[in-house]
């Protein structure tokens, strides 16, 4: 049994500083060499949310963390996973646009929108679609939506089509669901909008479905301080079922560090510092389940929001850092209850009810319900940076060092299971969550 597990979480903070000195075969000598400080301060292009939208972002993050716990509890396989609850939010946001009554209330409450109303939810989703890709020109972040309509079954209402185009940048495409070309068209869309990371989202087409709603999110970014490949070595990684060998990347970094009685955490910047990977390493005797449970209960305890969306609690440390190079692929269909079951457990029930769903404003011929849902996601983490995709996003400013400073030191070796998240700073929105176990 392992004594300690690692949580790796990808978070985004507005700007920061990072210092790197790569390790070599003689790690002790090389890691003590003089280090070059990389100034991560830059002119911000944050997404400007209203106060109400900041509440949306914060509470949709609670949905994200609760989804991670729900999926983790349902899985219990010890396997790695990667999901994008934000991608789920977009698909359900498109459903919510057509919903009324208690169905709309369940959707908005569960997603963290507090019955804010269809217009407010649409405005928020539009703000992220337009703003997040522009936050950092060194980071690629794309959000895309689409509707594929069964031309034999339904015609979308004109107002619904207008809303989808205006708020979700989604154009409806009519297809013959009885033709194999329909399956190819949908899967090709998924592949095209994830840079080939998700080549197929459907195994077949249900001819009784009236429309498929899709969201794709794609993220790619280089580390602000890349790992040197010559310092990556096969080392022991302690899984829940015993030790294995994995390539561990290694460098010495001056980085923001935080610690409480459950875990320690670091923030590794991408690009010019807007996006960061937050890595949370459990303390002795803790596990990934302990961290996921605590996040679900208390959220990010080290974060306090003010008018400038500032993070508190982190301070610069010189960290001896090791992270595994890895890839993870997930499919919610591999969970016994599937994505539909997960969302029902979280409180969204009426939208999936074939008799009582209140979604009358999508199709001309009558109300509809959600008959299936699925998400596929993938992440790659290596010496250069990270790439992640899914089909189905506040600001911290680090001052430049003005002189020689003696920083406390820490060791942070990711040589056992961890959980990770990717999010954006100016909004605080989380776009991906996952767990890596080495299996």
Tab-separated table of C-alpha atoms in Angstrom, residues 7-13 57-66 68 258 260 263 265-267 276 278-280 291-305 310-314 393-394 396 419-424 427-433:
chain	number	residue	atom	x	y	z
A	7	UNK	CA	-2.382	15.060	-7.227
A	8	UNK	CA	-1.521	16.945	-10.360
A	9	UNK	CA	-3.926	19.694	-11.208
A	10	UNK	CA	-3.776	22.057	-14.083
A	11	UNK	CA	-4.908	25.536	-13.120
A	12	UNK	CA	-4.635	28.861	-14.769
A	13	UNK	CA	-3.397	32.008	-13.161
A	57	UNK	CA	-17.515	30.605	-12.976
A	58	UNK	CA	-16.855	29.844	-9.320
A	59	UNK	CA	-19.915	27.657	-8.888
A	60	UNK	CA	-19.501	25.904	-12.228
A	61	UNK	CA	-16.075	24.957	-10.863
A	62	UNK	CA	-17.908	23.360	-7.950
A	63	UNK	CA	-19.859	21.356	-10.533
A	64	UNK	CA	-16.518	20.394	-12.088
A	65	UNK	CA	-15.045	19.202	-8.790
A	66	UNK	CA	-18.230	17.367	-7.872
A	68	UNK	CA	-14.672	14.543	-10.697
A	258	UNK	CA	1.438	25.877	-1.099
A	260	UNK	CA	-1.684	22.277	4.123
A	263	UNK	CA	-1.457	18.124	0.363
A	265	UNK	CA	0.718	22.190	-4.381
A	266	UNK	CA	2.718	23.956	-7.070
A	267	UNK	CA	1.759	26.085	-10.079
A	276	UNK	CA	-0.774	27.021	-15.313
A	278	UNK	CA	-1.383	23.059	-10.608
A	279	UNK	CA	0.070	19.935	-9.067
A	280	UNK	CA	-1.223	18.750	-5.693
A	291	UNK	CA	-7.794	14.933	-2.200
A	292	UNK	CA	-10.758	14.520	-4.526
A	293	UNK	CA	-13.114	14.242	-1.552
A	294	UNK	CA	-11.635	17.366	0.038
A	295	UNK	CA	-11.874	19.360	-3.185
A	296	UNK	CA	-15.500	18.315	-3.557
A	297	UNK	CA	-16.287	19.404	0.007
A	298	UNK	CA	-14.280	22.615	0.287
A	299	UNK	CA	-13.158	23.596	-3.213
A	300	UNK	CA	-9.859	25.447	-3.578
A	301	UNK	CA	-9.245	26.428	0.030
A	302	UNK	CA	-6.168	28.510	-0.779
A	303	UNK	CA	-8.068	30.815	-3.132
A	304	UNK	CA	-9.724	34.060	-2.123
A	305	UNK	CA	-11.401	36.194	-4.742
A	310	UNK	CA	-6.101	37.295	-6.624
A	311	UNK	CA	-4.804	33.976	-5.314
A	312	UNK	CA	-3.572	33.891	-1.739
A	313	UNK	CA	-1.546	31.275	0.092
A	314	UNK	CA	1.111	30.464	-2.517
A	393	UNK	CA	-12.287	27.684	-18.825
A	394	UNK	CA	-8.653	35.378	-11.541
A	396	UNK	CA	-2.458	36.444	-10.065
A	419	UNK	CA	-5.166	14.050	-10.246
A	420	UNK	CA	-4.938	17.053	-12.537
A	421	UNK	CA	-6.982	19.977	-13.827
A	422	UNK	CA	-6.596	22.641	-16.503
A	423	UNK	CA	-8.232	26.017	-15.974
A	424	UNK	CA	-7.976	29.686	-16.945
A	427	UNK	CA	-12.312	33.555	-15.184
A	428	UNK	CA	-11.082	30.753	-12.944
A	429	UNK	CA	-12.896	28.315	-15.244
A	430	UNK	CA	-11.699	24.699	-15.186
A	431	UNK	CA	-11.760	22.945	-18.589
A	432	UNK	CA	-10.255	19.517	-17.866
A	433	UNK	CA	-9.988	17.223	-14.842
